[in-house]
PDB file of N, CA and C in Angstrom:
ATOM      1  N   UNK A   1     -62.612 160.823 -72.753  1.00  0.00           N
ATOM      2  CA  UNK A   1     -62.488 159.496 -72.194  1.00  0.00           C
ATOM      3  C   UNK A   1     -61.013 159.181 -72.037  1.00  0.00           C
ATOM      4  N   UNK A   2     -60.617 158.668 -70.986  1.00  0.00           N
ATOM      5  CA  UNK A   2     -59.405 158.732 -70.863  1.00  0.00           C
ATOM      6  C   UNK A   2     -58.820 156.833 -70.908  1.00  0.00           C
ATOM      7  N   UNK A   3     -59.618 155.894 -71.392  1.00  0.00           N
ATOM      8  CA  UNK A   3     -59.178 154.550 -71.922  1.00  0.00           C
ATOM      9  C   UNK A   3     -59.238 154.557 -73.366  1.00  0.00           C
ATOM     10  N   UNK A   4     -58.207 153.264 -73.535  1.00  0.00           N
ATOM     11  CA  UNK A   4     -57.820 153.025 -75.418  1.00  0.00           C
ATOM     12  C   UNK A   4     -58.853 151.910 -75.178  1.00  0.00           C
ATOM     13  N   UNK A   5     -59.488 151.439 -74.395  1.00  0.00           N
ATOM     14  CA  UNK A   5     -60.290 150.158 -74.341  1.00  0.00           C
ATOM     15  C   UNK A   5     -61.498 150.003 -75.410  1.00  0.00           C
ATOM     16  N   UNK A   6     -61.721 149.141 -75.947  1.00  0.00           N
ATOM     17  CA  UNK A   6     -62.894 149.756 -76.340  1.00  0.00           C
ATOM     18  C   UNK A   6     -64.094 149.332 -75.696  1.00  0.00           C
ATOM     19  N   UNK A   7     -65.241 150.562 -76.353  1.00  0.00           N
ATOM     20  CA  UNK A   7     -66.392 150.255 -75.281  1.00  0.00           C
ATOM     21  C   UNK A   7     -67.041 149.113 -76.005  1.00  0.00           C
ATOM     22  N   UNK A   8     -68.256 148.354 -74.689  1.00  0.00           N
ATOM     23  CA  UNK A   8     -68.640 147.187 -75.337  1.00  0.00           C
ATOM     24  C   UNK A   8     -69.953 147.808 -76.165  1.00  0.00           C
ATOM     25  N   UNK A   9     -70.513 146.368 -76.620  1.00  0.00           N
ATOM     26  CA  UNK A   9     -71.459 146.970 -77.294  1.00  0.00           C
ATOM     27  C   UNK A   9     -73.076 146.983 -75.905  1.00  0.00           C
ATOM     28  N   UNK A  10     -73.786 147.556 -76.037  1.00  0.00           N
ATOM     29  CA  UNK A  10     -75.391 147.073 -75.485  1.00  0.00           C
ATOM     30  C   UNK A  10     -75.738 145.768 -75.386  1.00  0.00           C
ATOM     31  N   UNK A  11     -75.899 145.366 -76.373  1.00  0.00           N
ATOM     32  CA  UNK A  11     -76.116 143.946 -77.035  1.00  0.00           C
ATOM     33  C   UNK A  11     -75.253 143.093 -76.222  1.00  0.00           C
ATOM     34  N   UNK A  12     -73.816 143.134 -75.840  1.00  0.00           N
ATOM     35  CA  UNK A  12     -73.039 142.031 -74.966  1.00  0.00           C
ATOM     36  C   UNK A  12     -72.177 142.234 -73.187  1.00  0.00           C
ATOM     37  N   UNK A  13     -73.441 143.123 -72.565  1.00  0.00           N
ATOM     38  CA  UNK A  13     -73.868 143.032 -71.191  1.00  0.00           C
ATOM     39  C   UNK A  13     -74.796 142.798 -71.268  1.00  0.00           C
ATOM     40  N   UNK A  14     -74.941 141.898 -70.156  1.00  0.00           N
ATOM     41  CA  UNK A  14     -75.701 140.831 -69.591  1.00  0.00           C
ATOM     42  C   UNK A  14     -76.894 142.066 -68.968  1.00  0.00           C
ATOM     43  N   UNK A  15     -78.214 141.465 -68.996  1.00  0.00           N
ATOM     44  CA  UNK A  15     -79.493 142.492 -68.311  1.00  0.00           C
ATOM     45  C   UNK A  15     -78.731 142.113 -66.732  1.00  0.00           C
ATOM     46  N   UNK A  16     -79.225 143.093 -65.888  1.00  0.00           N
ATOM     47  CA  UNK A  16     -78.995 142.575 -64.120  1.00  0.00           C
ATOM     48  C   UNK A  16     -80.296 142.620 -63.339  1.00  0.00           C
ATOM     49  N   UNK A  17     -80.207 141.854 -62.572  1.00  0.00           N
ATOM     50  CA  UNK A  17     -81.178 141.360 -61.920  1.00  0.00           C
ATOM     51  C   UNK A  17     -80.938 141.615 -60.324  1.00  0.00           C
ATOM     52  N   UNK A  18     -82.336 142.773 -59.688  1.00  0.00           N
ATOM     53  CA  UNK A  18     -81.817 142.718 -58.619  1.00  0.00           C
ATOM     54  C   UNK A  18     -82.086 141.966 -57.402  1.00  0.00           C
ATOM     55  N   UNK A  19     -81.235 141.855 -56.798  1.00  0.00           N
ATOM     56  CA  UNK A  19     -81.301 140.677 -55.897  1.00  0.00           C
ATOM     57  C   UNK A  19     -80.974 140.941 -53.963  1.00  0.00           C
ATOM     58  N   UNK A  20     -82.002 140.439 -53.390  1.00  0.00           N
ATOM     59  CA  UNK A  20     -81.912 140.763 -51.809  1.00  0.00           C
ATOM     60  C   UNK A  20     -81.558 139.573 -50.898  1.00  0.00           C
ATOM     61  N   UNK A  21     -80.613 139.933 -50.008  1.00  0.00           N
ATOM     62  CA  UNK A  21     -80.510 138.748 -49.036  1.00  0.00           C
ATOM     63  C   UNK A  21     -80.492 139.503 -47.841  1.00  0.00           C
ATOM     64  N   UNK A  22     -81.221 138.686 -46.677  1.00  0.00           N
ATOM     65  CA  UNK A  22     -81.371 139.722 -45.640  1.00  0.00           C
ATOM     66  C   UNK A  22     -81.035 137.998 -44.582  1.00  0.00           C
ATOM     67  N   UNK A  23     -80.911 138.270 -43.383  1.00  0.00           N
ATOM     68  CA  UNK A  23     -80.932 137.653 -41.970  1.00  0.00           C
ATOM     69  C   UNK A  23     -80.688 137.765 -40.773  1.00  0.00           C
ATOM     70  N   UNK A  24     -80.397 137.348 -39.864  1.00  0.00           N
ATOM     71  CA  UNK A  24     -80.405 137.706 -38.367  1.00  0.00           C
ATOM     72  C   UNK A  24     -79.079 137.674 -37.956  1.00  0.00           C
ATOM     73  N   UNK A  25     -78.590 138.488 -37.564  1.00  0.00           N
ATOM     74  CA  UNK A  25     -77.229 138.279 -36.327  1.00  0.00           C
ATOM     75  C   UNK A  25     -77.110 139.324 -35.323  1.00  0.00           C
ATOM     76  N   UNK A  26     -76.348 138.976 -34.150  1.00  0.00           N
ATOM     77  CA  UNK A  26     -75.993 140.215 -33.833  1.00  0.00           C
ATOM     78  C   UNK A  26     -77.194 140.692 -32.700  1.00  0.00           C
ATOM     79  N   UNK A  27     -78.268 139.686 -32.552  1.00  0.00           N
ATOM     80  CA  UNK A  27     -79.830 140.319 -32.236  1.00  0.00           C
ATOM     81  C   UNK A  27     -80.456 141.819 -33.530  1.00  0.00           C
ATOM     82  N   UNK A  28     -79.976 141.840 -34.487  1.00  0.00           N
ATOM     83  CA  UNK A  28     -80.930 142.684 -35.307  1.00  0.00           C
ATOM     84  C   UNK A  28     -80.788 141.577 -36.278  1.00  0.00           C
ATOM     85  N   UNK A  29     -81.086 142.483 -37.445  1.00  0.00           N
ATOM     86  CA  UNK A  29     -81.138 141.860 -38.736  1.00  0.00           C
ATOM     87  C   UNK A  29     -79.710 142.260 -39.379  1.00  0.00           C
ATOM     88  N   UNK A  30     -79.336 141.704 -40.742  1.00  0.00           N
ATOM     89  CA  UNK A  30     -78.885 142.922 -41.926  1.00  0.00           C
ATOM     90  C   UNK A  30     -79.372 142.665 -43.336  1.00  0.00           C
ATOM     91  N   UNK A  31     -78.816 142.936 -43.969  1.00  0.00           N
ATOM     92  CA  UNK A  31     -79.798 142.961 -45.460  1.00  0.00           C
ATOM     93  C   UNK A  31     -78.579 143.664 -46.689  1.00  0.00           C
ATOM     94  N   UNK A  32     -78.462 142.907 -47.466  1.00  0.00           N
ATOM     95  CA  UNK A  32     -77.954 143.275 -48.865  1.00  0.00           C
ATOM     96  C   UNK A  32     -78.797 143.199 -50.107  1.00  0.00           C
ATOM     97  N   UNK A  33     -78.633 144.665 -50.707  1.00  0.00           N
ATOM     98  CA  UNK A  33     -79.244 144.747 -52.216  1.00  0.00           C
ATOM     99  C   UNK A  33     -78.312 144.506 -53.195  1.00  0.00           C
ATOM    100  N   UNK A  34     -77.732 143.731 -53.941  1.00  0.00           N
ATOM    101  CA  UNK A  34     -77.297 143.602 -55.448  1.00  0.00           C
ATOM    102  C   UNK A  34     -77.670 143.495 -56.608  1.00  0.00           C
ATOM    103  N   UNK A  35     -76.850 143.725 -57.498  1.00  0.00           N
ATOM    104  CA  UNK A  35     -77.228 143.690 -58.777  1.00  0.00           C
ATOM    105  C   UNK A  35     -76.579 142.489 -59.721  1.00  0.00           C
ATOM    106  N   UNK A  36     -77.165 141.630 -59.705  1.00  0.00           N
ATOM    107  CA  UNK A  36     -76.030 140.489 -61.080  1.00  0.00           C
ATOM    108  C   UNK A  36     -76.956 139.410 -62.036  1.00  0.00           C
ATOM    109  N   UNK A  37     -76.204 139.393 -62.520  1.00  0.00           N
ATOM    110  CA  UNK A  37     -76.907 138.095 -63.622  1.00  0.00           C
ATOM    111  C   UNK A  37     -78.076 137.266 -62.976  1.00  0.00           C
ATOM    112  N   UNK A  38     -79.220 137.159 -63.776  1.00  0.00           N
ATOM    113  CA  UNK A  38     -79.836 135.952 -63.705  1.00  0.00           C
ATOM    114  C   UNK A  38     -79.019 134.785 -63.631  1.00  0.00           C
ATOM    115  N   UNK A  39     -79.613 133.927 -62.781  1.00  0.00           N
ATOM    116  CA  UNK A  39     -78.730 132.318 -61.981  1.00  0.00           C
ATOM    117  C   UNK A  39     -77.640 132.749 -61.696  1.00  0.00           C
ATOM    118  N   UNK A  40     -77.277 133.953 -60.934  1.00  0.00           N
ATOM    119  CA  UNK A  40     -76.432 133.817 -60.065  1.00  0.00           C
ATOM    120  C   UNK A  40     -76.494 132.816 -59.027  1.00  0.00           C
ATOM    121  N   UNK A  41     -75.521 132.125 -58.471  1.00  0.00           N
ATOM    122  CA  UNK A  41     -75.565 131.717 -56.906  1.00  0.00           C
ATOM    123  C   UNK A  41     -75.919 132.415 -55.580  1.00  0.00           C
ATOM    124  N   UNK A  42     -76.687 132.797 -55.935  1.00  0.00           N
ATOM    125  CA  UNK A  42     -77.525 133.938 -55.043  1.00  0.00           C
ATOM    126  C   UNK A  42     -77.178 132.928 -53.381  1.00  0.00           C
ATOM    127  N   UNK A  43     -77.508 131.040 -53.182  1.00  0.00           N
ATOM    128  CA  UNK A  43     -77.495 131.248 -51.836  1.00  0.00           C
ATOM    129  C   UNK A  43     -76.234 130.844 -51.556  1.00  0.00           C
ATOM    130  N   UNK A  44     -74.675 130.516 -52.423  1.00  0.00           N
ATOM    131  CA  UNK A  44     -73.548 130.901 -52.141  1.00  0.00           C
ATOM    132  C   UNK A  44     -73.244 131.829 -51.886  1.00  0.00           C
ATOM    133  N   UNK A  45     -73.844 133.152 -52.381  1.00  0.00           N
ATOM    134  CA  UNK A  45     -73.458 134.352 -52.014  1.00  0.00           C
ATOM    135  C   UNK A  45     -73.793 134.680 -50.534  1.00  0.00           C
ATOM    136  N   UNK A  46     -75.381 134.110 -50.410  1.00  0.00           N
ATOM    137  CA  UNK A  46     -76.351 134.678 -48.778  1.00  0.00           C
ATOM    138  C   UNK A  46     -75.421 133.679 -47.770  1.00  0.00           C
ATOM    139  N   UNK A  47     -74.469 132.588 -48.125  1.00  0.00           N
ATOM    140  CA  UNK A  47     -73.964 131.431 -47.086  1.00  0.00           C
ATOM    141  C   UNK A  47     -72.437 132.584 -47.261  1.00  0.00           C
ATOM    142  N   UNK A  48     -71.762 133.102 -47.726  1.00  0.00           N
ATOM    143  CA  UNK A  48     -70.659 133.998 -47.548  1.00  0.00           C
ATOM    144  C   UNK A  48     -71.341 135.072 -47.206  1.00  0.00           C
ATOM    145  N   UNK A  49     -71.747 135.802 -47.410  1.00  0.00           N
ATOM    146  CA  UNK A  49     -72.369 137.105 -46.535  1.00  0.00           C
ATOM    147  C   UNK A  49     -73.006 136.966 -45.264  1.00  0.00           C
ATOM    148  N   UNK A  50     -73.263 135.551 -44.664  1.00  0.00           N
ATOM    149  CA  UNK A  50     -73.866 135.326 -43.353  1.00  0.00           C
ATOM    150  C   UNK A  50     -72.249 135.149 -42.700  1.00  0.00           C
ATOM    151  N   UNK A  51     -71.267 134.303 -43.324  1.00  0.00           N
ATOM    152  CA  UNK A  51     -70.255 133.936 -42.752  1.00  0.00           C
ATOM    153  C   UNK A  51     -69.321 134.987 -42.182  1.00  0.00           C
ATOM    154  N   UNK A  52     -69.476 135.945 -42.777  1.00  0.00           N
ATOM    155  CA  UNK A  52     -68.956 137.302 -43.249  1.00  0.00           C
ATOM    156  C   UNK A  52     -69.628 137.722 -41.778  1.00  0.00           C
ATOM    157  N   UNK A  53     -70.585 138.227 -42.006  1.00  0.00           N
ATOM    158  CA  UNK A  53     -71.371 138.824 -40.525  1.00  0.00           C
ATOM    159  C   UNK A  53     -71.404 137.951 -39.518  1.00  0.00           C
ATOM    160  N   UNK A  54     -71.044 136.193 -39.290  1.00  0.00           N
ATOM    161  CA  UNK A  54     -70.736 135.685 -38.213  1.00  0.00           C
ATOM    162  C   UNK A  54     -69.375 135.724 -37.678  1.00  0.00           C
ATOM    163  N   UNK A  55     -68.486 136.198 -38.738  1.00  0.00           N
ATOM    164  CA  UNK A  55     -67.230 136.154 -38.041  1.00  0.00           C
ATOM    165  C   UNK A  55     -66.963 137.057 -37.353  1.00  0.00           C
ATOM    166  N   UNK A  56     -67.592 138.429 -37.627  1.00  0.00           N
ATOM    167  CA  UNK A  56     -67.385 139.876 -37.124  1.00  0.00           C
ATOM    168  C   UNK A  56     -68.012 139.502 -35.402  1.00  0.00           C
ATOM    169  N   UNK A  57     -69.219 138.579 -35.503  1.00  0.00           N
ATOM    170  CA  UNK A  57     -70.240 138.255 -34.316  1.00  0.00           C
ATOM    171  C   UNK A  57     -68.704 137.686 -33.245  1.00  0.00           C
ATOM    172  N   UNK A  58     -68.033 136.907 -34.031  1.00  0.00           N
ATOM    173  CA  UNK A  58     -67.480 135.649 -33.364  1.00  0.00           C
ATOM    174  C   UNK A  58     -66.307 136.873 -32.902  1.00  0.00           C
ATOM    175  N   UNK A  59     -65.823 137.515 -33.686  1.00  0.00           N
ATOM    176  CA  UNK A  59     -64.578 138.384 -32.738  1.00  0.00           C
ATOM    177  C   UNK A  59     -64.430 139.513 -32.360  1.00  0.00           C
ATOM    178  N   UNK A  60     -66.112 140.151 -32.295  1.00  0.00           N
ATOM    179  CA  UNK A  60     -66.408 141.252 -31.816  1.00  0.00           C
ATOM    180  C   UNK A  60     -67.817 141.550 -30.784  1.00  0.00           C
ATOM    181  N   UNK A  61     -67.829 140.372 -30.713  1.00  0.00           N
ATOM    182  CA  UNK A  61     -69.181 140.028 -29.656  1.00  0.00           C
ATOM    183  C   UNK A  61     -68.808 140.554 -28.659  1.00  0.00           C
ATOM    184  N   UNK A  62     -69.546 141.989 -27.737  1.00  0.00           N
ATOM    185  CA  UNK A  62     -69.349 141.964 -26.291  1.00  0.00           C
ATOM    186  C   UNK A  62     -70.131 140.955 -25.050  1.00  0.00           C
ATOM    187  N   UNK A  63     -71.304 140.403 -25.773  1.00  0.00           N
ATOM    188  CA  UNK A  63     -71.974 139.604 -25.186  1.00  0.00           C
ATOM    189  C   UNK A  63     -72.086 138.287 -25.102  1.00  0.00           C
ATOM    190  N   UNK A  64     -70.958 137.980 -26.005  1.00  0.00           N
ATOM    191  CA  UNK A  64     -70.611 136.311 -26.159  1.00  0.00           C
ATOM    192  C   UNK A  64     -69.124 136.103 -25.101  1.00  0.00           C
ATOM    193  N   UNK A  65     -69.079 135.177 -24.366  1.00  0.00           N
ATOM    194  CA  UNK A  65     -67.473 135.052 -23.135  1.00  0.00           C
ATOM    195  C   UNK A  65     -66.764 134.769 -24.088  1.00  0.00           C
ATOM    196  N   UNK A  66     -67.186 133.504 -25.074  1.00  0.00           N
ATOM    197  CA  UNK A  66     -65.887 133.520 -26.188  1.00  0.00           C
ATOM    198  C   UNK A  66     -65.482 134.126 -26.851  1.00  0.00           C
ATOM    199  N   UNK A  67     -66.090 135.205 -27.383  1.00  0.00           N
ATOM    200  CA  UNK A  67     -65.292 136.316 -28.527  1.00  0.00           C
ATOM    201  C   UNK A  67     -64.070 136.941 -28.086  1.00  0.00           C
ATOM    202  N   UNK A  68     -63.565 136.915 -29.192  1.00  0.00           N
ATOM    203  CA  UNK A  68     -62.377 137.342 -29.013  1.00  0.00           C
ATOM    204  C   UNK A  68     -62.027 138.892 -28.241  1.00  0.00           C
ATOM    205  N   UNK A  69     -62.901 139.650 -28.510  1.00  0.00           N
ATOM    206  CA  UNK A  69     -62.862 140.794 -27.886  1.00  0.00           C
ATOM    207  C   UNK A  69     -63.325 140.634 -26.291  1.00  0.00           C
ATOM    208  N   UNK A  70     -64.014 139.501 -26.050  1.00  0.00           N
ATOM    209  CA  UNK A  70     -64.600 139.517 -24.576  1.00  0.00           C
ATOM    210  C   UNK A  70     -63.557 139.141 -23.634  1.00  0.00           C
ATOM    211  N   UNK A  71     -63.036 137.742 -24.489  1.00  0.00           N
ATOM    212  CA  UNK A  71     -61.933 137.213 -23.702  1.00  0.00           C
ATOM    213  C   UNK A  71     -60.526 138.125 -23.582  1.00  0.00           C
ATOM    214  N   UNK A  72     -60.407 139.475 -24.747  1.00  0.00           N
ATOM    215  CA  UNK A  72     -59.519 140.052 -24.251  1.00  0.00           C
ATOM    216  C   UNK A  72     -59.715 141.165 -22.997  1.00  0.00           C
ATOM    217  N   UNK A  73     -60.695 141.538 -23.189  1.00  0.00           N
ATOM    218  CA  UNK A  73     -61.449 142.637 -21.853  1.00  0.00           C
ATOM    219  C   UNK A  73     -61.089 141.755 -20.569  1.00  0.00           C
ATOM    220  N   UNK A  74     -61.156 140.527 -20.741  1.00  0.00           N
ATOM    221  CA  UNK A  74     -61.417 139.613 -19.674  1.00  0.00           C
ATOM    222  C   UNK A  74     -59.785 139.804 -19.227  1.00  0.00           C
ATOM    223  N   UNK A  75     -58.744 139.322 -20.040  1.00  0.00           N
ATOM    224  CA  UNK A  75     -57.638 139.513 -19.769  1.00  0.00           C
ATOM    225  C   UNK A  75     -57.075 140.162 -18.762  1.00  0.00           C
ATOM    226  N   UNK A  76     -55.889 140.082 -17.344  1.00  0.00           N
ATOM    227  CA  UNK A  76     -55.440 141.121 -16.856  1.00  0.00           C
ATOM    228  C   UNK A  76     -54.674 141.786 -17.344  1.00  0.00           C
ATOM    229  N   UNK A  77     -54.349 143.597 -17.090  1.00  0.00           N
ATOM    230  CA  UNK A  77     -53.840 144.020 -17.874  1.00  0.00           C
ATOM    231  C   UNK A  77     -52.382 143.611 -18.071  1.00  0.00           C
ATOM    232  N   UNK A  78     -51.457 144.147 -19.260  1.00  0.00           N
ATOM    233  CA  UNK A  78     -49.569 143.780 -19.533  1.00  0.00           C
ATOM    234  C   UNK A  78     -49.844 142.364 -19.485  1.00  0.00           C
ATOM    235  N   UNK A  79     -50.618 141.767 -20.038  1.00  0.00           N
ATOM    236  CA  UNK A  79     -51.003 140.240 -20.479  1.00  0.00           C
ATOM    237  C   UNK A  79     -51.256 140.120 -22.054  1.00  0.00           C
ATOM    238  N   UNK A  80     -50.143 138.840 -22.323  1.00  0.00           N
ATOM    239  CA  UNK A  80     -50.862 139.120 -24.135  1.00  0.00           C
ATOM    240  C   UNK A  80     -51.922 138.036 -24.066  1.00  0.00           C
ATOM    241  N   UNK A  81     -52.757 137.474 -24.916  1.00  0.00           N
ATOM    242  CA  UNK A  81     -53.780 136.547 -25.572  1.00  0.00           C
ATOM    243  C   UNK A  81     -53.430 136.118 -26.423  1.00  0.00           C
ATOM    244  N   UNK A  82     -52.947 134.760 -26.398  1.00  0.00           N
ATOM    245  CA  UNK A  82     -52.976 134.414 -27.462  1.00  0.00           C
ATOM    246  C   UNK A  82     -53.875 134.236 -28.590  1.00  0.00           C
TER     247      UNK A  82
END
């Protein structure tokens, strides 16, 4: 073993509980499996993991005019975007 740490005991980790959040973006789905404590904030977590996969939507959408990637395609070329 290469730590001076010491190990804990059995007795003082917490059991884990596993836990699924799944929803829509994108036109598919996605879906996360974790593992954490009973009463986690499980739907703080599912409201950051949606936000998470809407932002990717919001600046990598080819099918949205506003995304950021659309409006740069859109761009003429030797043009920056702000």
């Amino acid at each position: 073993m290469f730590s001076d740490a010491p190990e804990a005991s059995v007795s003082s980790v917490p059991s884990l509980q596993r836990h699924a959040l799944s929803g829509a973006t994108m036109g598919t789905r996605y879906s996360a499996v974790f593992f954490a404590a009973a009463g986690v904030a499980e739907s703080a977590i599912g409201a950051a993991l949606f936000a998470a996969a809407d932002k990717v939507d919001r600046q990598m959408s080819t099918w949205k005019p506003d995304s950021d990637l659309s409006r740069l395609n859109a761009m003429p070329a030797h043009q920056w975007l702000p």
